[in-house]
Structures are given as C-alpha cells and as structure tokens.
Short mmCIF file of C-alpha atoms in Angstrom, two decimals:
data_model
loop_
_atom_site.label_atom_id
_atom_site.label_comp_id
_atom_site.label_asym_id
_atom_site.label_seq_id
_atom_site.Cartn_x
_atom_site.Cartn_y
_atom_site.Cartn_z
CA MET A 1 0.88 9.50 33.41
CA SER A 2 0.16 7.11 30.54
CA LEU A 3 2.31 6.92 27.44
CA GLU A 4 -0.68 8.01 25.35
CA THR A 5 -1.08 11.09 27.53
CA THR A 6 2.64 11.77 27.18
CA LEU A 7 2.23 11.67 23.39
CA ALA A 8 -0.94 13.75 23.19
CA ALA A 9 -1.06 15.96 20.09
CA PRO A 10 0.94 17.82 19.05
CA PHE A 11 3.78 15.35 19.53
CA GLU A 12 6.82 17.41 20.48
CA GLY A 13 9.32 14.64 21.04
CA GLU A 14 11.37 12.47 18.73
CA LEU A 15 10.96 9.01 17.26
CA VAL A 16 14.28 7.25 16.73
CA LEU A 17 14.30 4.14 14.55
CA TYR A 18 17.11 1.61 14.84
CA THR A 19 17.20 0.23 11.33
CA TYR A 20 19.15 -1.62 8.64
CA PHE A 21 18.69 -0.80 4.99
CA ARG A 22 17.78 -4.33 3.88
CA SER A 23 15.67 -5.29 6.87
CA SER A 24 12.13 -5.88 5.58
CA CYS A 25 10.78 -5.33 9.10
CA SER A 26 12.54 -1.97 9.35
CA CYS A 27 11.17 -1.08 5.92
CA ARG A 28 7.63 -1.57 7.19
CA VAL A 29 8.15 1.14 9.80
CA ARG A 30 9.98 3.49 7.44
CA THR A 31 7.15 3.15 4.91
CA ALA A 32 4.37 3.71 7.43
CA CYS A 33 6.05 6.86 8.68
CA GLN A 34 6.53 8.13 5.14
CA LEU A 35 2.84 7.56 4.42
CA LYS A 36 1.79 9.25 7.65
CA GLY A 37 4.21 12.15 7.34
CA THR A 38 5.65 11.17 10.72
CA PRO A 39 9.26 12.35 11.11
CA LEU A 40 11.86 9.77 12.10
CA SER A 41 15.45 10.04 13.21
CA TYR A 42 17.59 7.07 12.24
CA HIS A 43 20.23 5.05 14.03
CA TYR A 44 21.83 2.57 11.65
CA VAL A 45 22.63 -0.95 12.81
CA ASN A 46 24.82 -3.03 10.50
CA LEU A 47 23.47 -6.57 10.72
CA LEU A 48 26.27 -8.04 8.63
CA LYS A 49 28.81 -6.72 11.14
CA GLY A 50 26.79 -8.12 14.03
CA GLU A 51 26.13 -4.75 15.63
CA GLN A 52 22.68 -5.97 16.70
CA GLN A 53 24.40 -8.51 18.95
CA ALA A 54 26.77 -6.02 20.58
CA GLN A 55 26.25 -5.61 24.31
CA PRO A 56 25.37 -1.90 24.25
CA TYR A 57 22.57 -2.58 21.77
CA LEU A 58 21.30 -5.60 23.72
CA ASP A 59 21.42 -3.70 27.02
CA GLU A 60 20.10 -0.33 25.91
CA VAL A 61 17.85 -0.94 22.90
CA ASN A 62 16.66 -4.46 22.09
CA PRO A 63 17.55 -7.47 24.24
CA ASN A 64 16.39 -9.72 21.41
CA GLY A 65 19.21 -8.48 19.19
CA LEU A 66 17.06 -7.55 16.19
CA VAL A 67 15.90 -4.54 14.22
CA PRO A 68 13.79 -2.52 14.08
CA ALA A 69 13.47 -0.86 17.45
CA LEU A 70 11.70 2.44 17.98
CA GLN A 71 12.71 4.73 20.80
CA VAL A 72 10.10 7.29 21.81
CA ARG A 73 11.74 10.35 23.32
CA ASN A 74 10.00 13.29 24.94
CA ALA A 75 10.70 16.94 24.25
CA SER A 76 13.63 16.93 26.68
CA GLY A 77 15.24 13.98 24.90
CA LYS A 78 14.44 11.35 27.53
CA THR A 79 13.47 7.91 26.21
CA VAL A 80 9.98 7.15 27.54
CA ALA A 81 9.53 3.84 25.69
CA THR A 82 11.33 1.45 23.36
CA ILE A 83 9.25 -0.79 21.09
CA SER A 84 11.06 -3.63 19.39
CA GLN A 85 8.63 -5.53 17.14
CA SER A 86 7.66 -4.01 13.80
CA VAL A 87 3.96 -4.85 13.99
CA ALA A 88 3.77 -3.47 17.53
CA ILE A 89 5.47 -0.31 16.25
CA LEU A 90 2.96 -0.02 13.40
CA GLU A 91 0.04 -0.40 15.80
CA PHE A 92 1.64 2.14 18.15
CA LEU A 93 1.93 4.67 15.33
CA GLU A 94 -1.75 4.14 14.51
CA GLU A 95 -2.92 4.59 18.08
CA ALA A 96 -0.59 7.04 19.79
CA VAL A 97 1.09 9.34 17.27
CA PRO A 98 -1.12 11.96 15.64
CA SER A 99 -1.45 11.60 11.87
CA LYS A 100 -3.81 12.71 9.16
CA ARG A 101 -3.64 9.29 7.52
CA SER A 102 -4.73 6.00 9.01
CA LEU A 103 -3.38 2.77 7.60
CA LEU A 104 -6.17 0.70 9.12
CA PRO A 105 -9.69 0.84 7.64
CA SER A 106 -12.53 2.12 9.79
CA ASP A 107 -14.71 -0.88 8.94
CA PRO A 108 -14.00 -3.64 11.48
CA PHE A 109 -14.24 -6.46 8.93
CA GLN A 110 -11.81 -4.77 6.56
CA ARG A 111 -9.58 -3.95 9.51
CA ALA A 112 -9.52 -7.64 10.43
CA ARG A 113 -8.63 -8.52 6.84
CA VAL A 114 -5.73 -6.08 6.90
CA ARG A 115 -4.45 -7.60 10.13
CA GLU A 116 -4.86 -11.09 8.67
CA LEU A 117 -2.68 -10.18 5.68
CA VAL A 118 -0.16 -8.40 7.91
CA ASN A 119 0.21 -11.54 9.95
CA ILE A 120 0.65 -13.78 6.92
CA VAL A 121 3.72 -11.69 6.11
CA ALA A 122 4.92 -11.03 9.65
CA CYS A 123 4.30 -14.50 11.11
CA ASP A 124 4.43 -16.92 8.18
CA ILE A 125 6.78 -15.39 5.59
CA GLN A 126 9.34 -13.32 7.45
CA PRO A 127 10.48 -15.46 10.41
CA PRO A 128 11.75 -18.47 8.39
CA THR A 129 13.58 -16.12 6.01
CA ASN A 130 15.21 -14.03 8.73
CA LEU A 131 18.98 -13.49 8.44
CA ARG A 132 19.64 -15.67 11.51
CA ILE A 133 17.78 -18.57 9.92
CA LEU A 134 19.45 -18.11 6.55
CA LYS A 135 22.88 -18.26 8.15
CA ARG A 136 21.91 -21.47 9.89
CA VAL A 137 20.51 -23.26 6.84
CA ASN A 138 23.42 -22.10 4.66
CA GLY A 139 25.65 -23.96 7.08
CA LEU A 140 23.62 -27.09 6.37
CA GLY A 141 24.17 -26.77 2.63
CA VAL A 142 20.77 -25.29 1.72
CA THR A 143 20.85 -22.31 -0.66
CA ASN A 144 18.90 -19.13 -0.02
CA GLN A 145 16.99 -19.66 -3.26
CA GLU A 146 15.83 -23.14 -2.21
CA TRP A 147 14.85 -21.96 1.24
CA PHE A 148 12.95 -18.89 0.07
CA ARG A 149 11.01 -20.86 -2.51
CA GLU A 150 9.97 -23.46 0.02
CA TYR A 151 8.98 -21.11 2.82
CA MET A 152 7.43 -18.24 0.84
CA GLU A 153 5.22 -20.03 -1.64
CA ARG A 154 2.53 -21.42 0.69
CA PRO A 155 1.88 -18.15 2.59
CA LEU A 156 2.01 -16.21 -0.67
CA ALA A 157 -0.60 -18.60 -2.06
CA ALA A 158 -2.78 -17.82 0.98
CA TYR A 159 -2.29 -14.06 0.47
CA GLU A 160 -3.19 -14.51 -3.21
CA LYS A 161 -6.39 -16.35 -2.35
CA ILE A 162 -7.50 -13.72 0.17
CA LEU A 163 -6.95 -10.98 -2.41
CA ARG A 164 -9.75 -12.52 -4.49
CA ASP A 165 -12.14 -11.18 -1.86
CA THR A 166 -10.34 -8.08 -0.61
CA ALA A 167 -8.29 -6.48 -3.37
CA GLY A 168 -9.20 -3.23 -5.00
CA LYS A 169 -6.42 -1.00 -6.12
CA TYR A 170 -4.45 -2.26 -3.13
CA SER A 171 -4.54 -5.31 -0.85
CA VAL A 172 -7.78 -4.31 0.87
CA GLY A 173 -9.87 -1.96 -1.17
CA ASP A 174 -8.63 1.25 -2.74
CA GLU A 175 -6.67 2.71 0.16
CA VAL A 176 -3.11 1.82 1.13
CA SER A 177 -3.08 -0.13 4.40
CA LEU A 178 -0.66 -1.83 6.75
CA ALA A 179 -1.06 -4.96 4.62
CA ASP A 180 0.60 -3.18 1.70
CA VAL A 181 3.26 -1.72 3.97
CA CYS A 182 4.24 -5.26 5.00
CA LEU A 183 3.78 -6.87 1.59
CA VAL A 184 6.14 -4.76 -0.51
CA PRO A 185 9.45 -5.48 1.27
CA ALA A 186 8.52 -9.18 1.46
CA ILE A 187 8.06 -9.29 -2.30
CA GLU A 188 11.33 -7.42 -2.81
CA ASN A 189 12.99 -10.29 -0.93
CA ALA A 190 11.12 -12.89 -2.95
CA LEU A 191 12.28 -11.31 -6.20
CA ARG A 192 15.83 -11.08 -4.92
CA TRP A 193 15.89 -14.82 -4.25
CA GLU A 194 14.09 -15.75 -7.47
CA VAL A 195 10.81 -17.04 -6.12
CA ASP A 196 8.47 -17.72 -9.06
CA MET A 197 6.08 -14.81 -8.63
CA ALA A 198 4.19 -15.68 -11.82
CA LYS A 199 2.21 -18.03 -9.57
CA PHE A 200 0.78 -15.04 -7.69
CA PRO A 201 -0.65 -12.59 -10.25
CA LYS A 202 -2.93 -10.73 -7.84
CA VAL A 203 -0.09 -10.24 -5.36
CA MET A 204 2.15 -8.96 -8.14
CA ASN A 205 -0.53 -6.63 -9.43
CA VAL A 206 -0.83 -5.01 -6.01
CA PHE A 207 2.97 -4.92 -5.64
CA GLU A 208 3.50 -3.24 -9.01
CA THR A 209 0.79 -0.69 -8.23
CA ILE A 210 2.37 0.22 -4.91
CA ARG A 211 6.12 -0.10 -5.31
CA ASN A 212 6.63 3.18 -7.17
CA LEU A 213 4.52 5.35 -4.91
CA PRO A 214 6.92 8.05 -3.63
CA GLU A 215 6.51 7.04 0.01
CA PHE A 216 7.37 3.43 -0.75
CA ARG A 217 10.36 4.42 -2.87
CA ALA A 218 11.68 6.72 -0.15
CA ALA A 219 11.46 3.88 2.38
CA ASP A 220 12.82 1.03 0.28
CA TRP A 221 16.26 -0.54 0.68
CA ARG A 222 17.72 1.26 -2.33
CA HIS A 223 17.26 4.76 -0.90
CA GLN A 224 18.62 4.62 2.68
CA GLU A 225 21.58 6.47 4.13
CA ASP A 226 23.17 3.16 5.13
CA THR A 227 22.62 1.54 1.73
CA PRO A 228 26.05 0.79 0.23
CA GLU A 229 26.86 3.19 -2.59
CA ASN A 230 26.97 0.44 -5.20
CA LEU A 231 23.39 -0.54 -4.34
CA LYS A 232 21.85 2.91 -4.07
CA VAL A 233 19.45 4.21 -6.71
CA LYS A 234 19.42 7.95 -7.22
CA ASP A 235 16.11 9.29 -8.55
#
C-alpha cells in the first residue's frame, strides 16, 4: 500500500511536527499548516540545549540532527513516515494531505516561479545562516550581523528582481503561496540581524502585507508554546 493510499481523504491520523520556536524552517511548516487548516501536534526540540543532537532524536526522528521533522502517524498511532526537510514536507502537504487551499498555483509557469523563489530562500539564504554555521563563524571572530549581511543580500537582491515580474499582492500574483511561506521567517531573521532591508522595497512590501495575516502570526516565533515567556507576544 502506498503512502498516498494510506493518507487518502479523510485523513484520520496525526501529523507530529518536531519544531523549535525560532527555526525559520519549522516556521515554514507551521505557517503552511495554518493556511491549509491542517492540524498539527507539536514536539518541541530545544536547539540551544542541543536536544537535536541527542541520540534518541538522531535514532528515532532525524539522523541529520535538525528541525523540522514531520512524523506521519496512522489512526492507530503508528508512524508510517518521517519527513525531515522543510521543503519536502511542504510538497508532501500539497500532494498527500487533503486541504481546501493549495499553496502552489495551478499555472505551471507560476508554479515554477514559486518554486524558484522557495529555493532562493531554502538553498541560498537559509543554509549559510543556519545555527550550526553561526556557531562556527562566531568562533572565528565574525559577528552574526556581518555574516547575515554578507550572505543574505545577494539572494535577497535576486528575489527582489524576480518580484518585478511576479509580484501582485504577494510574491507571485494575488494568492499566498509557498514562496511567501518561506520568505516571511527569512525576513524576520534579516531584521533581527539588522540587514539593510531598505535595499529591497518590493520584498519588504510583500513581507509587510503578509506578516500580520492571522495564519502567519499564529505560526511565527513570537506565538509558540516553546517561545520563552519574555519573548512571547500576546494578542
């Protein structure tokens, strides 16, 4: 039996997300599920305490020692699959879990544009600014601000240029897409580390339009159960 057959509508199992409040990759999945109305159960992994490198997590959830990871459990509670890359999880949610809302356009050219923008964030922005990398460069005397500015500005410039052709209300046209889901937590990080976002007015226009949508607010780092109390925002 295929996984897709196992998950045929209505989905009667459980989706368990291993997440950390400030993980931009985890935020992508939280946001997509909020937008789709797809229920998630959460298992919190404290990256600062190194819980992602603990042997039980490596053995049972994600051998790469990262978040997010999504466990797909059937109605009896048995894990039928674990998916451990955020973009793979987003594609899985599009293809296998019933939802009234798609985050990929039906037009193949627009769909390709969305995937292009997703990959600018997921492949060009996020990896160099991952916590593991930051710890390493801090040890070499490079500040987070310096590092973020250097490694975010070129891909953000590319995103900005593409928006000249694709942007409507959102990154691609007037419907929220996976590009927006990936963009918002990346820009939150850029603002945190004082990247000069005045250079990217189209990106910031999309970001400001999206960031206060209720689904994005519910998924952001300020509103999670594992967010430290001094960082939480209560609406």
